[in-house]
Short mmCIF file of C-alpha atoms and ligand atoms in Angstrom, two decimals:
data_model
loop_
_atom_site.label_atom_id
_atom_site.label_comp_id
_atom_site.label_asym_id
_atom_site.label_seq_id
_atom_site.Cartn_x
_atom_site.Cartn_y
_atom_site.Cartn_z
CA MET A 132 93.18 34.81 94.54
CA THR A 133 94.23 36.45 91.03
CA THR A 134 92.52 33.38 89.41
CA HIS A 135 89.27 34.19 91.17
CA PHE A 136 89.64 37.96 90.49
CA SER A 137 90.01 37.40 86.63
CA LEU A 138 87.08 34.94 87.21
CA LEU A 139 84.81 37.74 88.55
CA GLU A 140 86.54 40.34 85.82
CA ALA A 141 85.57 38.28 82.98
CA LEU A 142 81.46 38.34 84.18
CA GLN A 143 81.73 42.11 85.00
CA ALA A 144 83.31 42.58 81.98
CA GLY A 145 80.51 40.72 79.91
CA LEU A 146 77.79 42.42 81.86
CA ASP A 147 79.05 45.51 80.98
CA GLU A 148 79.04 44.70 76.99
CA LEU A 149 75.73 43.85 77.69
CA ASP A 150 75.06 47.27 79.15
CA GLY A 151 76.79 48.93 76.36
CA LEU A 152 74.68 47.55 73.69
CA HIS A 153 71.10 48.39 75.95
CA LEU A 154 70.75 44.40 76.40
CA ARG A 155 71.47 43.87 80.33
CA ARG A 156 68.41 42.66 81.76
CA TYR A 157 66.83 43.53 85.02
CA ARG A 158 63.74 42.45 87.03
CA HIS A 159 60.84 44.83 88.82
CA VAL A 160 59.28 43.73 92.05
CA VAL A 161 55.98 43.47 91.82
CA ASP A 162 54.02 44.11 95.30
CA SER A 163 50.22 42.86 94.68
CA PRO A 164 48.46 39.98 92.92
CA GLN A 165 49.03 39.74 88.91
CA GLY A 166 46.38 41.49 87.21
CA VAL A 167 45.61 44.91 85.13
CA ARG A 168 46.94 47.03 87.36
CA VAL A 169 49.79 46.42 89.68
CA GLN A 170 52.14 48.06 92.22
CA VAL A 171 55.45 48.26 90.98
CA GLU A 172 58.23 50.02 93.34
CA GLY A 173 55.62 52.13 95.07
CA ARG A 174 53.56 52.92 91.77
CA THR A 175 50.33 51.76 90.01
CA LEU A 176 51.10 50.98 86.67
CA LEU A 177 48.86 49.75 83.82
CA ASN A 178 50.24 46.01 82.83
CA PHE A 179 50.36 45.25 79.35
CA CYS A 180 53.06 42.62 79.62
CA SER A 181 51.14 39.63 81.23
CA ASN A 182 50.59 36.56 79.50
CA ASP A 183 47.34 36.11 82.18
CA TYR A 184 45.14 36.40 79.36
CA LEU A 185 41.78 35.37 80.96
CA GLY A 186 42.56 37.20 84.14
CA LEU A 187 42.65 34.00 86.01
CA ALA A 188 45.71 34.48 88.11
CA ASN A 189 43.93 36.31 90.80
CA ASP A 190 40.36 34.84 90.23
CA ALA A 191 38.28 34.14 93.45
CA CYS A 192 37.48 30.56 92.30
CA LEU A 193 40.80 29.68 91.53
CA ARG A 194 42.20 30.99 95.14
CA VAL A 195 39.47 29.22 96.62
CA ALA A 196 40.80 26.09 95.30
CA ALA A 197 44.21 26.65 96.15
CA GLU A 198 43.21 27.66 99.84
CA GLN A 199 40.92 24.83 100.05
CA ALA A 200 43.51 22.36 98.73
CA VAL A 201 46.08 23.70 101.24
CA GLN A 202 43.61 23.08 104.02
CA ARG A 203 43.27 19.35 102.88
CA TYR A 204 46.42 18.48 101.28
CA GLY A 205 49.21 20.98 103.11
CA VAL A 206 51.73 22.73 100.94
CA GLY A 207 54.18 20.52 99.87
CA SER A 208 54.01 17.33 97.57
CA GLY A 209 56.75 15.91 99.55
CA ALA A 210 57.87 13.38 96.96
CA SER A 211 58.27 12.90 92.81
CA HIS A 212 54.97 11.47 91.37
CA LEU A 213 56.24 8.28 90.79
CA VAL A 214 57.49 8.02 94.57
CA CYS A 215 54.54 9.35 96.98
CA GLY A 216 54.22 12.94 95.57
CA HIS A 217 50.80 12.42 93.16
CA GLN A 218 48.47 13.43 95.32
CA SER A 219 44.23 13.18 94.07
CA PRO A 220 44.40 16.80 92.81
CA HIS A 221 47.22 15.78 90.90
CA GLU A 222 45.35 12.99 89.04
CA ALA A 223 41.88 14.88 89.07
CA LEU A 224 43.76 17.53 86.63
CA GLU A 225 45.08 15.24 84.29
CA ARG A 226 41.94 13.43 83.77
CA ALA A 227 39.43 16.86 83.49
CA PHE A 228 42.61 18.19 80.83
CA ALA A 229 42.29 15.05 78.59
CA CYS A 230 38.74 15.25 78.88
CA PHE A 231 38.70 18.76 78.15
CA ILE A 232 40.64 18.67 75.02
CA ASP A 233 39.30 15.08 74.05
CA MET A 234 42.56 13.22 74.05
CA PRO A 235 43.16 10.09 75.63
CA ALA A 236 45.34 10.43 78.53
CA ALA A 237 47.33 13.21 80.09
CA LEU A 238 50.58 13.62 81.96
CA GLY A 239 51.59 16.58 84.04
CA PHE A 240 55.14 18.68 84.71
CA SER A 241 56.06 21.28 86.83
CA SER A 242 56.53 23.95 84.07
CA GLY A 243 56.09 24.19 80.49
CA TYR A 244 59.82 24.30 80.52
CA MET A 245 60.28 21.16 81.76
CA ALA A 246 57.40 19.46 79.65
CA ASN A 247 59.47 20.28 76.48
CA LEU A 248 62.74 19.02 77.77
CA GLY A 249 60.80 15.61 79.07
CA VAL A 250 58.97 15.12 75.82
CA VAL A 251 61.63 15.76 73.34
CA THR A 252 64.16 13.97 75.20
CA GLY A 253 62.15 11.02 76.46
CA LEU A 254 60.97 10.32 72.75
CA LEU A 255 64.12 10.73 70.86
CA GLY A 256 68.16 10.24 70.87
CA ARG A 257 70.62 10.12 68.85
CA LYS A 258 69.77 8.04 65.73
CA ASP A 259 66.26 10.31 65.61
CA ALA A 260 65.54 13.59 64.13
CA VAL A 261 63.98 16.59 65.70
CA PHE A 262 62.41 19.17 62.83
CA THR A 263 61.78 22.81 64.40
CA ASP A 264 60.34 26.40 63.15
CA LYS A 265 63.16 29.06 63.78
CA LEU A 266 60.88 30.86 66.12
CA ASN A 267 60.00 28.18 68.45
CA HIS A 268 60.10 28.85 72.25
CA ALA A 269 63.95 28.63 73.54
CA SER A 270 62.59 26.08 75.95
CA LEU A 271 61.68 23.90 72.57
CA ASN A 272 65.37 24.40 71.30
CA ASP A 273 66.83 23.44 74.43
CA ALA A 274 64.69 20.42 74.77
CA CYS A 275 66.17 19.43 71.03
CA ALA A 276 69.33 20.38 71.63
CA LEU A 277 69.71 17.85 75.08
CA SER A 278 67.94 15.21 72.80
CA ARG A 279 71.19 14.71 71.01
CA ALA A 280 68.69 13.72 67.46
CA ASP A 281 69.54 15.36 64.88
CA PHE A 282 68.55 18.85 65.15
CA ARG A 283 67.05 20.91 61.98
CA ARG A 284 65.62 24.31 62.25
CA PHE A 285 63.07 25.22 59.13
CA PRO A 286 62.66 29.04 58.29
CA HIS A 287 59.28 30.55 60.12
CA ASN A 288 56.54 28.77 58.83
CA HIS A 289 58.51 27.26 55.75
CA LEU A 290 56.20 24.18 54.81
CA SER A 291 58.16 23.41 51.79
CA ALA A 292 61.61 23.98 53.44
CA LEU A 293 60.13 21.25 56.37
CA GLU A 294 59.28 18.75 53.49
CA ALA A 295 62.50 19.01 52.04
CA MET A 296 64.16 17.90 55.30
CA LEU A 297 62.09 15.68 56.00
CA ALA A 298 62.35 13.80 52.26
CA LYS A 299 66.24 13.78 53.11
CA SER A 300 66.25 12.49 56.62
CA LYS A 301 66.91 8.72 57.28
CA ALA A 302 66.45 9.06 60.67
CA LYS A 303 64.75 6.05 62.62
CA ARG A 304 62.10 8.31 64.68
CA LYS A 305 60.91 12.15 63.44
CA LEU A 306 59.47 14.74 65.48
CA ILE A 307 58.17 18.09 63.96
CA ALA A 308 57.99 20.61 66.96
CA VAL A 309 56.35 23.70 66.68
CA ASP A 310 55.01 26.55 68.98
CA ALA A 311 50.99 26.79 67.89
CA VAL A 312 51.19 30.37 68.90
CA TYR A 313 54.69 32.14 68.34
CA SER A 314 55.08 33.59 71.98
CA MET A 315 56.81 36.98 70.37
CA ASP A 316 54.73 37.45 67.21
CA GLY A 317 51.49 35.84 68.34
CA ASP A 318 51.01 34.51 64.85
CA LEU A 319 50.00 30.33 64.49
CA ALA A 320 51.41 27.67 63.08
CA PRO A 321 49.99 26.15 59.98
CA LEU A 322 49.18 23.04 62.39
CA PRO A 323 46.63 21.26 59.31
CA ASP A 324 49.73 21.35 57.12
CA LEU A 325 52.32 20.28 59.66
CA LEU A 326 50.06 17.12 60.38
CA MET A 327 49.60 16.52 56.90
CA LEU A 328 53.54 16.37 56.56
CA ALA A 329 53.98 14.35 59.84
CA GLU A 330 51.36 12.00 58.36
CA ARG A 331 53.36 11.78 54.94
CA TYR A 332 56.70 11.24 56.32
CA ASP A 333 56.13 9.15 59.25
CA ALA A 334 56.78 11.55 62.13
CA TRP A 335 55.25 12.51 65.59
CA LEU A 336 53.80 16.26 65.39
CA TYR A 337 54.36 18.19 68.85
CA VAL A 338 52.37 21.48 69.42
CA ASP A 339 53.47 23.86 72.38
CA ASP A 340 50.28 25.65 72.75
CA ALA A 341 51.53 27.68 75.91
CA HIS A 342 49.59 30.76 74.17
CA GLY A 343 46.87 29.08 72.60
CA PHE A 344 45.01 27.50 75.30
CA GLY A 345 42.40 28.97 77.29
CA VAL A 346 42.44 31.81 74.44
CA LEU A 347 41.85 29.53 70.91
CA GLY A 348 39.36 26.92 70.11
CA GLY A 349 36.37 28.21 72.39
CA GLY A 350 39.14 27.93 75.06
CA ARG A 351 40.08 24.07 74.17
CA GLY A 352 43.42 25.33 72.24
CA SER A 353 44.65 25.20 68.96
CA LEU A 354 43.83 21.46 67.87
CA ALA A 355 40.42 22.70 68.51
CA HIS A 356 40.96 26.04 66.31
CA TRP A 357 42.36 23.76 63.70
CA GLN A 358 39.97 20.80 64.08
CA LEU A 359 42.75 18.33 64.22
CA ALA A 360 42.97 14.84 65.67
CA SER A 361 45.39 12.26 64.90
CA PRO A 362 47.03 9.49 66.93
CA GLN A 363 50.59 11.23 65.83
CA LEU A 364 49.39 14.33 67.53
CA ILE A 365 51.42 15.14 71.16
CA TYR A 366 50.17 18.36 72.48
CA MET A 367 50.97 20.40 75.54
CA ALA A 368 49.56 23.47 77.19
CA THR A 369 51.00 25.49 80.38
CA LEU A 370 48.95 26.04 83.12
CA GLY A 371 50.65 29.52 84.21
CA LYS A 372 49.19 31.86 81.32
CA ALA A 373 45.56 31.59 80.71
CA VAL A 374 44.79 28.97 83.28
CA GLY A 375 46.28 31.37 85.72
CA SER A 376 48.24 28.89 88.16
CA ALA A 377 51.58 26.79 87.29
CA GLY A 378 52.51 23.80 85.59
CA ALA A 379 51.91 22.06 82.23
CA MET A 380 49.99 19.16 80.56
CA VAL A 381 51.02 16.87 78.03
CA ALA A 382 48.02 15.08 76.42
CA ALA A 383 48.37 11.93 73.73
CA GLN A 384 47.41 8.76 72.83
CA ARG A 385 47.87 6.65 76.08
CA VAL A 386 50.46 4.78 75.32
CA VAL A 387 52.40 7.85 74.65
CA ILE A 388 51.77 9.06 77.95
CA ASP A 389 52.68 5.50 79.62
CA TRP A 390 56.07 5.86 77.85
CA LEU A 391 56.43 9.30 78.91
CA LEU A 392 55.67 8.81 82.57
CA ASN A 393 58.61 6.28 82.10
CA LYS A 394 61.04 7.82 80.03
CA ALA A 395 60.39 11.72 80.69
CA ARG A 396 63.44 12.56 83.23
CA THR A 397 61.74 15.91 83.83
CA ALA A 398 58.53 14.22 84.81
CA ILE A 399 60.16 11.50 87.12
CA TYR A 400 63.36 13.50 88.68
CA THR A 401 61.58 16.18 90.07
CA THR A 402 59.21 16.88 93.21
CA ALA A 403 55.45 16.96 92.15
CA ASN A 404 54.02 20.90 92.39
CA PRO A 405 52.00 21.73 95.32
CA ALA A 406 48.50 20.06 95.44
CA ALA A 407 47.23 23.52 95.54
CA ILE A 408 48.91 24.30 92.36
CA ALA A 409 47.02 21.43 90.48
CA ALA A 410 43.72 22.65 92.07
CA ALA A 411 43.93 26.23 91.38
CA ALA A 412 45.02 24.94 87.38
CA LEU A 413 41.55 22.40 87.39
CA ALA A 414 39.39 25.45 88.68
CA GLY A 415 41.09 27.30 85.66
CA ILE A 416 40.39 25.12 83.24
CA GLN A 417 36.65 24.26 84.51
CA ALA A 418 36.41 29.12 84.55
CA ILE A 419 37.81 28.40 80.65
CA GLU A 420 35.43 25.84 79.87
CA GLN A 421 32.03 27.71 81.79
CA ASP A 422 32.64 30.91 81.16
CA THR A 423 32.57 32.07 77.51
CA SER A 424 32.56 35.98 78.02
CA ARG A 425 36.31 36.35 79.35
CA ARG A 426 37.43 35.25 75.65
CA ASP A 427 34.64 37.29 73.98
CA HIS A 428 35.97 40.49 76.26
CA LEU A 429 39.44 39.58 75.26
CA MET A 430 38.89 39.06 71.67
CA ALA A 431 36.96 43.07 71.49
CA ARG A 432 39.85 44.25 73.07
CA ILE A 433 42.44 42.85 70.65
CA GLY A 434 40.13 44.55 68.03
CA GLN A 435 39.91 47.75 69.86
CA LEU A 436 43.99 48.04 69.90
CA ARG A 437 44.24 46.81 66.01
CA GLU A 438 41.57 49.63 64.87
CA GLY A 439 43.08 52.30 67.13
CA LEU A 440 46.75 52.15 65.76
CA VAL A 441 45.54 52.00 61.96
CA GLY A 442 46.66 55.43 60.07
CA THR A 443 49.32 56.01 62.67
CA ALA A 444 52.89 55.33 62.07
CA TYR A 445 53.20 52.34 64.40
CA ARG A 446 53.33 48.77 62.88
CA LEU A 447 51.59 45.67 64.45
CA ALA A 448 52.68 42.37 63.66
CA ASP A 449 49.59 39.99 62.17
CA SER A 450 48.17 38.67 65.24
CA ILE A 451 45.03 37.21 66.25
CA THR A 452 46.01 36.42 69.79
CA PRO A 453 46.24 38.47 72.65
CA ILE A 454 50.10 39.02 71.82
CA GLN A 455 50.11 42.13 69.72
CA PRO A 456 53.61 42.70 68.78
CA LEU A 457 54.74 46.33 68.20
CA LEU A 458 57.90 46.42 65.86
CA LEU A 459 60.34 49.16 66.69
CA PRO A 460 63.67 49.80 64.34
CA ASN A 461 66.54 49.23 67.06
CA ASN A 462 67.07 48.10 70.78
CA GLU A 463 67.63 51.80 71.72
CA GLN A 464 64.55 53.27 70.54
CA THR A 465 62.49 49.79 71.99
CA MET A 466 64.08 50.49 75.44
CA ALA A 467 63.19 54.51 74.83
CA MET A 468 59.49 53.76 74.32
CA SER A 469 59.34 51.17 76.89
CA GLN A 470 60.52 54.02 79.33
CA ALA A 471 58.35 56.73 77.95
CA LEU A 472 55.15 53.97 78.60
CA TRP A 473 56.81 53.18 81.93
CA GLU A 474 56.56 57.14 82.92
CA ARG A 475 53.21 57.24 82.31
CA GLY A 476 51.69 54.54 84.27
CA LEU A 477 52.09 52.12 81.31
CA TRP A 478 53.83 48.88 81.80
CA VAL A 479 54.79 47.06 78.17
CA ALA A 480 57.38 44.65 78.05
CA ALA A 481 60.60 45.62 75.50
CA ILE A 482 61.67 42.40 73.85
CA ARG A 483 65.30 42.65 72.21
CA PRO A 484 67.55 40.08 70.89
CA PRO A 485 68.75 37.09 71.89
CA THR A 486 65.14 36.27 72.57
CA VAL A 487 64.08 38.00 69.24
CA GLN A 488 65.92 39.11 65.94
CA LYS A 489 63.67 42.25 65.71
CA PRO A 490 63.25 44.71 68.58
CA ARG A 491 59.76 45.18 69.73
CA LEU A 492 57.31 46.31 72.50
CA ARG A 493 55.33 42.63 73.16
CA ILE A 494 51.73 44.27 74.10
CA THR A 495 49.45 41.47 75.86
CA LEU A 496 45.71 41.99 76.17
CA SER A 497 43.64 40.47 78.91
CA ALA A 498 40.13 39.70 79.27
CA ASN A 499 40.24 42.06 82.53
CA HIS A 500 41.31 45.04 80.65
CA SER A 501 38.13 47.45 79.80
CA LYS A 502 37.92 49.27 77.10
CA GLY A 503 39.30 52.74 79.12
CA ASP A 504 42.64 50.92 79.81
CA VAL A 505 43.03 50.33 76.22
CA ASP A 506 42.17 53.79 75.13
CA GLU A 507 44.95 54.77 77.94
CA LEU A 508 47.41 52.83 76.24
CA LEU A 509 46.41 54.06 72.39
CA THR A 510 46.38 57.91 73.63
CA ALA A 511 49.95 57.42 75.24
CA LEU A 512 51.37 55.58 71.85
CA THR A 513 49.39 58.71 69.91
CA GLU A 514 51.34 61.31 72.37
CA LEU A 515 54.60 59.35 71.34
CA GLU A 516 54.53 58.95 67.81
CA PRO A 517 56.69 62.00 67.29
CA MET A 518 59.64 59.59 68.93
CA LEU A 519 58.81 57.27 66.41
CA GLY A 520 59.62 59.95 63.64
CA GLY A 521 62.56 60.44 65.05
CA MET A 522 63.64 56.97 64.98
CA ARG A 523 63.20 56.38 61.00
C1 PLP B 1727 56.01 30.49 78.64
C2 PLP B 1727 56.38 29.15 77.45
C3 PLP B 1727 56.89 27.87 77.85
C4 PLP B 1727 57.35 27.45 79.21
O1 PLP B 1727 56.21 27.26 79.98
P1 PLP B 1727 56.19 27.52 82.00
O2 PLP B 1727 55.37 26.66 82.37
O3 PLP B 1727 56.34 29.42 81.75
O4 PLP B 1727 57.75 26.66 81.87
C5 PLP B 1727 56.99 27.23 76.85
N1 PLP B 1727 56.83 27.10 75.50
C6 PLP B 1727 56.03 28.52 75.28
C7 PLP B 1727 55.96 28.60 73.73
C8 PLP B 1727 55.98 29.34 76.22
O5 PLP B 1727 55.53 30.75 75.81
#
């Protein structure tokens, strides 16, 4: 009894400590579809923190695709892909994805997190080495630790530090793993230089394009943006952000995909996503391919936000993507600014350690934001500018 009590007390003390540091996390309940305006706890908020960059999460085409798939395939897939859960929409999605990004083959995973775990642990073991950017997504870090390979992290976008690590490594297999678009900063990895290093040192280059697919390269993502192709490239896109559904796709040479189908534990030992999710993702990819107006509109909003903050005390990180971080001096003031915006009906996520080193408001834009929506954010930020003065 006393033991149980002390176990609980230790957790409570840990939570209290987080509270004291303004680092405790809470959730808000959203009672509407994802979108530019969301219902939250009885209020309507203008949303600037979603990854629904193209506004497809509640798009009519995706809804219809999912509804029709439910009619035809029901809800649950019933088994893993390798047993009897791999249904026609899953197969169609893999083929369409590979074709869209011009890669030989693709393999579906239930989420981006699982794709990263599956690919890195499927390719690497104890005698191998993995080289990663310090700002990579948490799921890639977890994947590298789980692989038991020699895990080397280089400073953000620091190519010569990476090259020195590669040159020294005696590992059997080498893999460089990066985010193509850094999720909390919005900046890009120098993929052409990274591919050159991968080729020079006979390493794989694994590209996590969670935030680039659908947005960059005419929607085809970061490889198209940089016009890259190589048998050493392994590409991952998630389907829960710009695509508006859920899941993830890994694309590579056919032999890589066949290997992963046999070795990626997160693809093997898990139930396939519902067919309706795959059908909606396929409709999302079709919308990305056919409708350029969403991307044009999104790019116009990004330009509007950046121009609107020129000459103010606010500092946006350098980013051409829908991720536009507003850097602030400390956790407490980041929370205060986020709270003040919330009170004005604007939802902007405060991102703090340990997710990032430097606290920030992570503003994300969507193709469904109107010019007036971004003006509303700019007006609120202008009104709150004195708060920023007090923080310095
Ligand atoms: C969101 C994200 C993931 C995880 O994808 P999910 O499908 O949400 O699990 C992986 N990598 C990066 C860079 C991400 O931003």
